[in-house]
Amino acid sequence: MKNVGIWIDKEKSKIVDLEKDTIETVFSEIEDFHIHGGSGTRFKGGPQDVVQDSKYLEREKHQTKAYFKKIIPFLDEANSIVIFGPAETGEKLRKELSENHPMIVKKLREVQRADSMTENQMMAWVREYYKN
């Protein structure tokens, strides 16, 4: 039985394969957008530049989809998958799987929050998860 764990955040994901005892790293190319307010004036009600953040969000959405596309081939042979990591990227991956990859989402056991860890800690975390 091939058990796989994915530690994922916005920058990279680590795919832990217990059968092969390996960790694959997949890097995202999601830009880190820092949207700053437009320039204003000192005067109340003066002209202000409007920041087009919907444009950035749309671009980030496309980059996130491309990132997930790179991860999915690692999940094809898995029998059981657990996703863990900080932030909401794991939930986004779960949503992507349930919307577009019905065969893979059936193998997904759970999405859990976890802090940053070393590769050894990730390997131990996944081992421990499947032991229980």
mmCIF file of N, CA and C in Angstrom:
data_model
loop_
_atom_site.group_PDB
_atom_site.id
_atom_site.type_symbol
_atom_site.label_atom_id
_atom_site.label_comp_id
_atom_site.label_asym_id
_atom_site.label_seq_id
_atom_site.Cartn_x
_atom_site.Cartn_y
_atom_site.Cartn_z
ATOM 1 N N MET A 1 0.851 -1.196 0.000
ATOM 2 C CA MET A 1 0.000 0.000 0.000
ATOM 3 C C MET A 1 0.885 1.243 0.000
ATOM 4 N N LYS A 2 0.577 2.135 -0.890
ATOM 5 C CA LYS A 2 1.403 3.321 -1.013
ATOM 6 C C LYS A 2 0.755 4.496 -0.299
ATOM 7 N N ASN A 3 1.340 4.889 0.828
ATOM 8 C CA ASN A 3 0.838 6.017 1.607
ATOM 9 C C ASN A 3 1.683 7.248 1.306
ATOM 10 N N VAL A 4 1.010 8.347 1.028
ATOM 11 C CA VAL A 4 1.700 9.577 0.658
ATOM 12 C C VAL A 4 1.234 10.710 1.568
ATOM 13 N N GLY A 5 2.181 11.552 1.966
ATOM 14 C CA GLY A 5 1.858 12.757 2.713
ATOM 15 C C GLY A 5 2.389 13.953 1.937
ATOM 16 N N ILE A 6 1.638 15.028 1.931
ATOM 17 C CA ILE A 6 2.086 16.244 1.256
ATOM 18 C C ILE A 6 2.111 17.373 2.261
ATOM 19 N N TRP A 7 3.311 17.900 2.493
ATOM 20 C CA TRP A 7 3.437 19.123 3.289
ATOM 21 C C TRP A 7 3.430 20.244 2.258
ATOM 22 N N ILE A 8 2.492 21.182 2.405
ATOM 23 C CA ILE A 8 2.362 22.176 1.342
ATOM 24 C C ILE A 8 2.186 23.578 1.908
ATOM 25 N N ASP A 9 2.858 24.534 1.270
ATOM 26 C CA ASP A 9 2.550 25.942 1.498
ATOM 27 C C ASP A 9 2.640 26.645 0.156
ATOM 28 N N LYS A 10 2.602 27.970 0.172
ATOM 29 C CA LYS A 10 2.543 28.715 -1.077
ATOM 30 C C LYS A 10 3.823 28.618 -1.911
ATOM 31 N N GLU A 11 4.959 28.421 -1.245
ATOM 32 C CA GLU A 11 6.232 28.423 -1.969
ATOM 33 C C GLU A 11 6.624 27.068 -2.517
ATOM 34 N N LYS A 12 6.373 26.021 -1.724
ATOM 35 C CA LYS A 12 6.794 24.690 -2.162
ATOM 36 C C LYS A 12 5.975 23.618 -1.461
ATOM 37 N N SER A 13 6.062 22.423 -2.018
ATOM 38 C CA SER A 13 5.451 21.293 -1.337
ATOM 39 C C SER A 13 6.480 20.174 -1.284
ATOM 40 N N LYS A 14 6.376 19.389 -0.226
ATOM 41 C CA LYS A 14 7.254 18.232 -0.041
ATOM 42 C C LYS A 14 6.346 17.011 -0.076
ATOM 43 N N ILE A 15 6.595 16.122 -1.029
ATOM 44 C CA ILE A 15 5.770 14.941 -1.166
ATOM 45 C C ILE A 15 6.519 13.764 -0.559
ATOM 46 N N VAL A 16 5.977 13.258 0.553
ATOM 47 C CA VAL A 16 6.608 12.178 1.307
ATOM 48 C C VAL A 16 6.021 10.855 0.842
ATOM 49 N N ASP A 17 6.872 9.995 0.282
ATOM 50 C CA ASP A 17 6.457 8.677 -0.186
ATOM 51 C C ASP A 17 7.040 7.648 0.772
ATOM 52 N N LEU A 18 6.194 7.059 1.615
ATOM 53 C CA LEU A 18 6.695 6.116 2.622
ATOM 54 C C LEU A 18 7.208 4.829 1.993
ATOM 55 N N GLU A 19 6.596 4.394 0.898
ATOM 56 C CA GLU A 19 7.009 3.150 0.249
ATOM 57 C C GLU A 19 8.448 3.245 -0.263
ATOM 58 N N LYS A 20 8.744 4.341 -0.950
ATOM 59 C CA LYS A 20 10.100 4.540 -1.485
ATOM 60 C C LYS A 20 11.022 5.195 -0.472
ATOM 61 N N ASP A 21 10.444 5.676 0.628
ATOM 62 C CA ASP A 21 11.209 6.383 1.657
ATOM 63 C C ASP A 21 11.902 7.616 1.067
ATOM 64 N N THR A 22 11.155 8.376 0.269
ATOM 65 C CA THR A 22 11.718 9.559 -0.377
ATOM 66 C C THR A 22 10.854 10.781 -0.131
ATOM 67 N N ILE A 23 11.471 11.943 -0.335
ATOM 68 C CA ILE A 23 10.740 13.209 -0.283
ATOM 69 C C ILE A 23 11.065 13.969 -1.562
ATOM 70 N N GLU A 24 10.032 14.275 -2.328
ATOM 71 C CA GLU A 24 10.188 15.060 -3.551
ATOM 72 C C GLU A 24 9.767 16.491 -3.237
ATOM 73 N N THR A 25 10.527 17.446 -3.770
ATOM 74 C CA THR A 25 10.163 18.845 -3.582
ATOM 75 C C THR A 25 9.596 19.397 -4.879
ATOM 76 N N VAL A 26 8.453 20.058 -4.780
ATOM 77 C CA VAL A 26 7.856 20.727 -5.934
ATOM 78 C C VAL A 26 7.754 22.204 -5.577
ATOM 79 N N PHE A 27 8.393 23.045 -6.386
ATOM 80 C CA PHE A 27 8.350 24.486 -6.112
ATOM 81 C C PHE A 27 7.214 25.127 -6.883
ATOM 82 N N SER A 28 6.573 26.089 -6.239
ATOM 83 C CA SER A 28 5.508 26.814 -6.932
ATOM 84 C C SER A 28 6.154 28.026 -7.593
ATOM 85 N N GLU A 29 5.469 28.583 -8.542
ATOM 86 C CA GLU A 29 5.962 29.831 -9.103
ATOM 87 C C GLU A 29 4.976 30.941 -8.795
ATOM 88 N N ILE A 30 4.336 30.823 -7.631
ATOM 89 C CA ILE A 30 3.369 31.836 -7.232
ATOM 90 C C ILE A 30 4.137 33.057 -6.756
ATOM 91 N N GLU A 31 3.884 34.170 -7.411
ATOM 92 C CA GLU A 31 4.564 35.406 -7.023
ATOM 93 C C GLU A 31 4.010 35.868 -5.688
ATOM 94 N N ASP A 32 4.846 36.521 -4.924
ATOM 95 C CA ASP A 32 4.386 37.065 -3.658
ATOM 96 C C ASP A 32 3.931 38.495 -3.918
ATOM 97 N N PHE A 33 2.639 38.677 -4.004
ATOM 98 C CA PHE A 33 2.124 40.005 -4.306
ATOM 99 C C PHE A 33 2.023 40.830 -3.038
ATOM 100 N N HIS A 34 2.630 41.988 -3.060
ATOM 101 C CA HIS A 34 2.455 42.925 -1.949
ATOM 102 C C HIS A 34 1.701 44.108 -2.526
ATOM 103 N N ILE A 35 0.424 44.106 -2.279
ATOM 104 C CA ILE A 35 -0.407 45.173 -2.835
ATOM 105 C C ILE A 35 -0.369 46.346 -1.878
ATOM 106 N N HIS A 36 0.122 47.456 -2.377
ATOM 107 C CA HIS A 36 0.180 48.662 -1.554
ATOM 108 C C HIS A 36 -0.909 49.599 -2.026
ATOM 109 N N GLY A 37 -1.374 50.413 -1.148
ATOM 110 C CA GLY A 37 -2.404 51.382 -1.518
ATOM 111 C C GLY A 37 -1.868 52.336 -2.573
ATOM 112 N N GLY A 38 -2.755 52.914 -3.307
ATOM 113 C CA GLY A 38 -2.336 53.869 -4.339
ATOM 114 C C GLY A 38 -1.824 55.134 -3.684
ATOM 115 N N SER A 39 -1.327 56.029 -4.510
ATOM 116 C CA SER A 39 -0.827 57.276 -3.925
ATOM 117 C C SER A 39 -2.005 58.219 -3.723
ATOM 118 N N GLY A 40 -2.023 58.869 -2.601
ATOM 119 C CA GLY A 40 -3.114 59.800 -2.320
ATOM 120 C C GLY A 40 -2.544 61.199 -2.193
ATOM 121 N N THR A 41 -3.355 62.116 -1.781
ATOM 122 C CA THR A 41 -2.861 63.467 -1.547
ATOM 123 C C THR A 41 -3.085 63.807 -0.092
ATOM 124 N N ARG A 42 -2.510 64.899 0.328
ATOM 125 C CA ARG A 42 -2.683 65.321 1.719
ATOM 126 C C ARG A 42 -4.088 65.846 1.957
ATOM 127 N N PHE A 43 -4.734 66.255 0.892
ATOM 128 C CA PHE A 43 -6.031 66.908 1.044
ATOM 129 C C PHE A 43 -7.158 65.888 1.072
ATOM 130 N N LYS A 44 -8.086 66.123 1.971
ATOM 131 C CA LYS A 44 -9.225 65.223 2.086
ATOM 132 C C LYS A 44 -10.037 65.277 0.788
ATOM 133 N N GLY A 45 -10.375 64.110 0.279
ATOM 134 C CA GLY A 45 -11.183 64.068 -0.936
ATOM 135 C C GLY A 45 -10.386 64.335 -2.194
ATOM 136 N N GLY A 46 -9.055 64.387 -2.090
ATOM 137 C CA GLY A 46 -8.220 64.600 -3.281
ATOM 138 C C GLY A 46 -8.176 63.354 -4.146
ATOM 139 N N PRO A 47 -7.577 63.430 -5.325
ATOM 140 C CA PRO A 47 -7.527 62.273 -6.229
ATOM 141 C C PRO A 47 -6.656 61.164 -5.636
ATOM 142 N N GLN A 48 -7.043 59.924 -5.905
ATOM 143 C CA GLN A 48 -6.262 58.779 -5.444
ATOM 144 C C GLN A 48 -6.168 57.748 -6.553
ATOM 145 N N ASP A 49 -5.020 57.067 -6.609
ATOM 146 C CA ASP A 49 -4.877 55.982 -7.575
ATOM 147 C C ASP A 49 -5.511 54.736 -6.968
ATOM 148 N N VAL A 50 -6.249 54.011 -7.772
ATOM 149 C CA VAL A 50 -6.886 52.790 -7.289
ATOM 150 C C VAL A 50 -5.985 51.618 -7.659
ATOM 151 N N VAL A 51 -5.736 50.747 -6.701
ATOM 152 C CA VAL A 51 -4.913 49.574 -6.966
ATOM 153 C C VAL A 51 -5.799 48.474 -7.548
ATOM 154 N N GLN A 52 -5.360 47.895 -8.645
ATOM 155 C CA GLN A 52 -6.137 46.840 -9.294
ATOM 156 C C GLN A 52 -5.769 45.485 -8.710
ATOM 157 N N ASP A 53 -6.258 45.175 -7.492
ATOM 158 C CA ASP A 53 -5.847 43.917 -6.894
ATOM 159 C C ASP A 53 -6.563 42.710 -7.483
ATOM 160 N N SER A 54 -7.692 42.913 -8.157
ATOM 161 C CA SER A 54 -8.377 41.758 -8.759
ATOM 162 C C SER A 54 -7.493 41.146 -9.845
ATOM 163 N N LYS A 55 -6.728 41.992 -10.526
ATOM 164 C CA LYS A 55 -5.801 41.535 -11.555
ATOM 165 C C LYS A 55 -4.735 40.623 -10.930
ATOM 166 N N TYR A 56 -4.217 41.016 -9.764
ATOM 167 C CA TYR A 56 -3.208 40.222 -9.067
ATOM 168 C C TYR A 56 -3.795 38.910 -8.569
ATOM 169 N N LEU A 57 -5.008 38.987 -8.025
ATOM 170 C CA LEU A 57 -5.647 37.783 -7.492
ATOM 171 C C LEU A 57 -5.917 36.773 -8.599
ATOM 172 N N GLU A 58 -6.309 37.261 -9.753
ATOM 173 C CA GLU A 58 -6.574 36.388 -10.892
ATOM 174 C C GLU A 58 -5.282 35.691 -11.324
ATOM 175 N N ARG A 59 -4.189 36.461 -11.359
ATOM 176 C CA ARG A 59 -2.898 35.902 -11.754
ATOM 177 C C ARG A 59 -2.439 34.861 -10.733
ATOM 178 N N GLU A 60 -2.651 35.166 -9.461
ATOM 179 C CA GLU A 60 -2.265 34.226 -8.408
ATOM 180 C C GLU A 60 -3.067 32.928 -8.528
ATOM 181 N N LYS A 61 -4.348 33.054 -8.875
ATOM 182 C CA LYS A 61 -5.192 31.879 -9.032
ATOM 183 C C LYS A 61 -4.657 30.969 -10.141
ATOM 184 N N HIS A 62 -4.243 31.570 -11.258
ATOM 185 C CA HIS A 62 -3.689 30.784 -12.363
ATOM 186 C C HIS A 62 -2.370 30.127 -11.971
ATOM 187 N N GLN A 63 -1.541 30.854 -11.229
ATOM 188 C CA GLN A 63 -0.260 30.304 -10.800
ATOM 189 C C GLN A 63 -0.472 29.161 -9.814
ATOM 190 N N THR A 64 -1.481 29.288 -8.952
ATOM 191 C CA THR A 64 -1.794 28.233 -7.993
ATOM 192 C C THR A 64 -2.246 26.976 -8.725
ATOM 193 N N LYS A 65 -3.097 27.143 -9.752
ATOM 194 C CA LYS A 65 -3.556 25.995 -10.545
ATOM 195 C C LYS A 65 -2.379 25.288 -11.202
ATOM 196 N N ALA A 66 -1.442 26.061 -11.741
ATOM 197 C CA ALA A 66 -0.264 25.487 -12.399
ATOM 198 C C ALA A 66 0.590 24.722 -11.380
ATOM 199 N N TYR A 67 0.695 25.262 -10.176
ATOM 200 C CA TYR A 67 1.438 24.625 -9.078
ATOM 201 C C TYR A 67 0.819 23.268 -8.744
ATOM 202 N N PHE A 68 -0.510 23.227 -8.605
ATOM 203 C CA PHE A 68 -1.193 21.988 -8.278
ATOM 204 C C PHE A 68 -1.043 20.963 -9.400
ATOM 205 N N LYS A 69 -1.009 21.439 -10.653
ATOM 206 C CA LYS A 69 -0.825 20.538 -11.794
ATOM 207 C C LYS A 69 0.492 19.785 -11.699
ATOM 208 N N LYS A 70 1.508 20.446 -11.103
ATOM 209 C CA LYS A 70 2.820 19.799 -10.952
ATOM 210 C C LYS A 70 2.802 18.759 -9.839
ATOM 211 N N ILE A 71 1.909 18.917 -8.867
ATOM 212 C CA ILE A 71 1.840 18.001 -7.719
ATOM 213 C C ILE A 71 1.043 16.741 -8.048
ATOM 214 N N ILE A 72 -0.025 16.901 -8.834
ATOM 215 C CA ILE A 72 -0.978 15.818 -9.064
ATOM 216 C C ILE A 72 -0.361 14.524 -9.614
ATOM 217 N N PRO A 73 0.606 14.565 -10.543
ATOM 218 C CA PRO A 73 1.201 13.308 -11.019
ATOM 219 C C PRO A 73 1.794 12.443 -9.895
ATOM 220 N N PHE A 74 2.260 13.072 -8.821
ATOM 221 C CA PHE A 74 2.812 12.316 -7.691
ATOM 222 C C PHE A 74 1.719 11.563 -6.932
ATOM 223 N N LEU A 75 0.468 11.982 -7.105
ATOM 224 C CA LEU A 75 -0.626 11.407 -6.333
ATOM 225 C C LEU A 75 -1.334 10.273 -7.060
ATOM 226 N N ASP A 76 -1.067 10.146 -8.358
ATOM 227 C CA ASP A 76 -1.767 9.138 -9.146
ATOM 228 C C ASP A 76 -1.606 7.728 -8.594
ATOM 229 N N GLU A 77 -0.375 7.352 -8.200
ATOM 230 C CA GLU A 77 -0.142 5.975 -7.752
ATOM 231 C C GLU A 77 -0.437 5.777 -6.270
ATOM 232 N N ALA A 78 -0.742 6.850 -5.563
ATOM 233 C CA ALA A 78 -0.970 6.730 -4.115
ATOM 234 C C ALA A 78 -2.266 5.988 -3.827
ATOM 235 N N ASN A 79 -2.264 5.234 -2.732
ATOM 236 C CA ASN A 79 -3.495 4.587 -2.275
ATOM 237 C C ASN A 79 -4.173 5.427 -1.205
ATOM 238 N N SER A 80 -3.359 6.201 -0.498
ATOM 239 C CA SER A 80 -3.878 7.006 0.594
ATOM 240 C C SER A 80 -3.061 8.294 0.680
ATOM 241 N N ILE A 81 -3.741 9.420 0.868
ATOM 242 C CA ILE A 81 -3.065 10.721 0.857
ATOM 243 C C ILE A 81 -3.475 11.522 2.087
ATOM 244 N N VAL A 82 -2.496 12.169 2.707
ATOM 245 C CA VAL A 82 -2.789 13.146 3.755
ATOM 246 C C VAL A 82 -2.066 14.432 3.375
ATOM 247 N N ILE A 83 -2.762 15.560 3.526
ATOM 248 C CA ILE A 83 -2.181 16.866 3.211
ATOM 249 C C ILE A 83 -1.999 17.600 4.531
ATOM 250 N N PHE A 84 -0.825 18.188 4.740
ATOM 251 C CA PHE A 84 -0.597 18.946 5.960
ATOM 252 C C PHE A 84 0.304 20.129 5.667
ATOM 253 N N GLY A 85 0.229 21.150 6.511
ATOM 254 C CA GLY A 85 1.052 22.335 6.315
ATOM 255 C C GLY A 85 0.371 23.570 6.868
ATOM 256 N N PRO A 86 1.106 24.678 6.850
ATOM 257 C CA PRO A 86 0.544 25.931 7.353
ATOM 258 C C PRO A 86 -0.400 26.564 6.320
ATOM 259 N N ALA A 87 -1.103 27.583 6.742
ATOM 260 C CA ALA A 87 -1.938 28.396 5.838
ATOM 261 C C ALA A 87 -3.046 27.599 5.160
ATOM 262 N N GLU A 88 -3.627 28.188 4.118
ATOM 263 C CA GLU A 88 -4.811 27.570 3.520
ATOM 264 C C GLU A 88 -4.498 26.878 2.200
ATOM 265 N N THR A 89 -3.236 26.739 1.839
ATOM 266 C CA THR A 89 -2.893 26.115 0.557
ATOM 267 C C THR A 89 -3.360 24.659 0.496
ATOM 268 N N GLY A 90 -3.280 23.951 1.614
ATOM 269 C CA GLY A 90 -3.750 22.565 1.654
ATOM 270 C C GLY A 90 -5.229 22.452 1.350
ATOM 271 N N GLU A 91 -6.006 23.378 1.896
ATOM 272 C CA GLU A 91 -7.450 23.385 1.622
ATOM 273 C C GLU A 91 -7.719 23.698 0.153
ATOM 274 N N LYS A 92 -6.919 24.610 -0.407
ATOM 275 C CA LYS A 92 -7.088 24.937 -1.828
ATOM 276 C C LYS A 92 -6.798 23.711 -2.692
ATOM 277 N N LEU A 93 -5.762 22.941 -2.299
ATOM 278 C CA LEU A 93 -5.433 21.723 -3.040
ATOM 279 C C LEU A 93 -6.574 20.717 -2.922
ATOM 280 N N ARG A 94 -7.129 20.567 -1.716
ATOM 281 C CA ARG A 94 -8.264 19.659 -1.530
ATOM 282 C C ARG A 94 -9.431 20.060 -2.437
ATOM 283 N N LYS A 95 -9.687 21.364 -2.501
ATOM 284 C CA LYS A 95 -10.789 21.875 -3.330
ATOM 285 C C LYS A 95 -10.527 21.571 -4.810
ATOM 286 N N GLU A 96 -9.287 21.801 -5.241
ATOM 287 C CA GLU A 96 -8.898 21.524 -6.627
ATOM 288 C C GLU A 96 -9.095 20.036 -6.942
ATOM 289 N N LEU A 97 -8.677 19.172 -6.025
ATOM 290 C CA LEU A 97 -8.834 17.725 -6.236
ATOM 291 C C LEU A 97 -10.306 17.343 -6.316
ATOM 292 N N SER A 98 -11.125 17.901 -5.411
ATOM 293 C CA SER A 98 -12.535 17.501 -5.410
ATOM 294 C C SER A 98 -13.274 18.037 -6.635
ATOM 295 N N GLU A 99 -12.816 19.160 -7.176
ATOM 296 C CA GLU A 99 -13.489 19.717 -8.354
ATOM 297 C C GLU A 99 -13.039 19.054 -9.653
ATOM 298 N N ASN A 100 -11.749 18.718 -9.750
ATOM 299 C CA ASN A 100 -11.217 18.284 -11.040
ATOM 300 C C ASN A 100 -10.557 16.913 -11.067
ATOM 301 N N HIS A 101 -10.401 16.272 -9.913
ATOM 302 C CA HIS A 101 -9.711 14.982 -9.881
ATOM 303 C C HIS A 101 -10.440 14.010 -8.950
ATOM 304 N N PRO A 102 -11.636 13.550 -9.372
ATOM 305 C CA PRO A 102 -12.462 12.719 -8.490
ATOM 306 C C PRO A 102 -11.793 11.410 -8.064
ATOM 307 N N MET A 103 -10.950 10.823 -8.914
ATOM 308 C CA MET A 103 -10.298 9.564 -8.559
ATOM 309 C C MET A 103 -9.257 9.780 -7.457
ATOM 310 N N ILE A 104 -8.605 10.912 -7.477
ATOM 311 C CA ILE A 104 -7.571 11.190 -6.475
ATOM 312 C C ILE A 104 -8.199 11.630 -5.158
ATOM 313 N N VAL A 105 -9.257 12.443 -5.217
ATOM 314 C CA VAL A 105 -9.851 12.962 -3.979
ATOM 315 C C VAL A 105 -10.426 11.821 -3.115
ATOM 316 N N LYS A 106 -10.784 10.707 -3.750
ATOM 317 C CA LYS A 106 -11.284 9.542 -2.997
ATOM 318 C C LYS A 106 -10.209 8.992 -2.070
ATOM 319 N N LYS A 107 -8.945 9.174 -2.453
ATOM 320 C CA LYS A 107 -7.820 8.646 -1.668
ATOM 321 C C LYS A 107 -7.413 9.593 -0.538
ATOM 322 N N LEU A 108 -7.945 10.814 -0.573
ATOM 323 C CA LEU A 108 -7.554 11.822 0.410
ATOM 324 C C LEU A 108 -8.203 11.530 1.754
ATOM 325 N N ARG A 109 -7.365 11.321 2.748
ATOM 326 C CA ARG A 109 -7.891 11.029 4.082
ATOM 327 C C ARG A 109 -8.246 12.295 4.827
ATOM 328 N N GLU A 110 -7.338 13.286 4.752
ATOM 329 C CA GLU A 110 -7.532 14.433 5.628
ATOM 330 C C GLU A 110 -6.593 15.572 5.240
ATOM 331 N N VAL A 111 -6.995 16.793 5.618
ATOM 332 C CA VAL A 111 -6.133 17.967 5.494
ATOM 333 C C VAL A 111 -5.928 18.487 6.912
ATOM 334 N N GLN A 112 -4.664 18.576 7.345
ATOM 335 C CA GLN A 112 -4.373 19.032 8.706
ATOM 336 C C GLN A 112 -3.445 20.230 8.684
ATOM 337 N N ARG A 113 -3.608 21.090 9.676
ATOM 338 C CA ARG A 113 -2.684 22.219 9.827
ATOM 339 C C ARG A 113 -1.426 21.739 10.541
ATOM 340 N N ALA A 114 -0.289 22.206 10.062
ATOM 341 C CA ALA A 114 0.979 21.860 10.703
ATOM 342 C C ALA A 114 1.966 22.998 10.449
ATOM 343 N N ASP A 115 2.881 23.181 11.383
ATOM 344 C CA ASP A 115 3.884 24.236 11.226
ATOM 345 C C ASP A 115 4.987 23.791 10.284
ATOM 346 N N SER A 116 5.912 24.698 10.036
ATOM 347 C CA SER A 116 7.080 24.364 9.233
ATOM 348 C C SER A 116 7.863 23.268 9.945
ATOM 349 N N MET A 117 8.439 22.367 9.163
ATOM 350 C CA MET A 117 9.234 21.300 9.755
ATOM 351 C C MET A 117 10.390 20.945 8.840
ATOM 352 N N THR A 118 11.348 20.220 9.407
ATOM 353 C CA THR A 118 12.459 19.727 8.597
ATOM 354 C C THR A 118 11.950 18.509 7.823
ATOM 355 N N GLU A 119 12.729 18.055 6.847
ATOM 356 C CA GLU A 119 12.316 16.882 6.072
ATOM 357 C C GLU A 119 12.200 15.650 6.966
ATOM 358 N N ASN A 120 13.119 15.505 7.936
ATOM 359 C CA ASN A 120 13.045 14.367 8.860
ATOM 360 C C ASN A 120 11.761 14.404 9.671
ATOM 361 N N GLN A 121 11.379 15.607 10.115
ATOM 362 C CA GLN A 121 10.134 15.743 10.881
ATOM 363 C C GLN A 121 8.925 15.405 10.008
ATOM 364 N N MET A 122 8.982 15.818 8.736
ATOM 365 C CA MET A 122 7.874 15.510 7.814
ATOM 366 C C MET A 122 7.728 14.002 7.648
ATOM 367 N N MET A 123 8.864 13.338 7.420
ATOM 368 C CA MET A 123 8.858 11.890 7.228
ATOM 369 C C MET A 123 8.276 11.215 8.479
ATOM 370 N N ALA A 124 8.720 11.654 9.662
ATOM 371 C CA ALA A 124 8.242 11.088 10.927
ATOM 372 C C ALA A 124 6.751 11.370 11.118
ATOM 373 N N TRP A 125 6.321 12.584 10.759
ATOM 374 C CA TRP A 125 4.921 12.969 10.911
ATOM 375 C C TRP A 125 4.024 12.052 10.072
ATOM 376 N N VAL A 126 4.432 11.831 8.817
ATOM 377 C CA VAL A 126 3.624 10.996 7.917
ATOM 378 C C VAL A 126 3.617 9.546 8.401
ATOM 379 N N ARG A 127 4.776 9.042 8.822
ATOM 380 C CA ARG A 127 4.855 7.675 9.369
ATOM 381 C C ARG A 127 3.894 7.514 10.549
ATOM 382 N N GLU A 128 3.960 8.476 11.454
ATOM 383 C CA GLU A 128 3.125 8.454 12.651
ATOM 384 C C GLU A 128 1.643 8.520 12.271
ATOM 385 N N TYR A 129 1.319 9.366 11.291
ATOM 386 C CA TYR A 129 -0.072 9.522 10.853
ATOM 387 C C TYR A 129 -0.641 8.193 10.377
ATOM 388 N N TYR A 130 0.124 7.478 9.564
ATOM 389 C CA TYR A 130 -0.387 6.223 8.996
ATOM 390 C C TYR A 130 -0.337 5.062 9.992
ATOM 391 N N LYS A 131 0.443 5.204 11.051
ATOM 392 C CA LYS A 131 0.490 4.168 12.079
ATOM 393 C C LYS A 131 -0.849 4.108 12.807
ATOM 394 N N ASN A 132 -1.453 5.282 13.014
ATOM 395 C CA ASN A 132 -2.685 5.358 13.807
ATOM 396 C C ASN A 132 -3.924 4.964 13.008
#
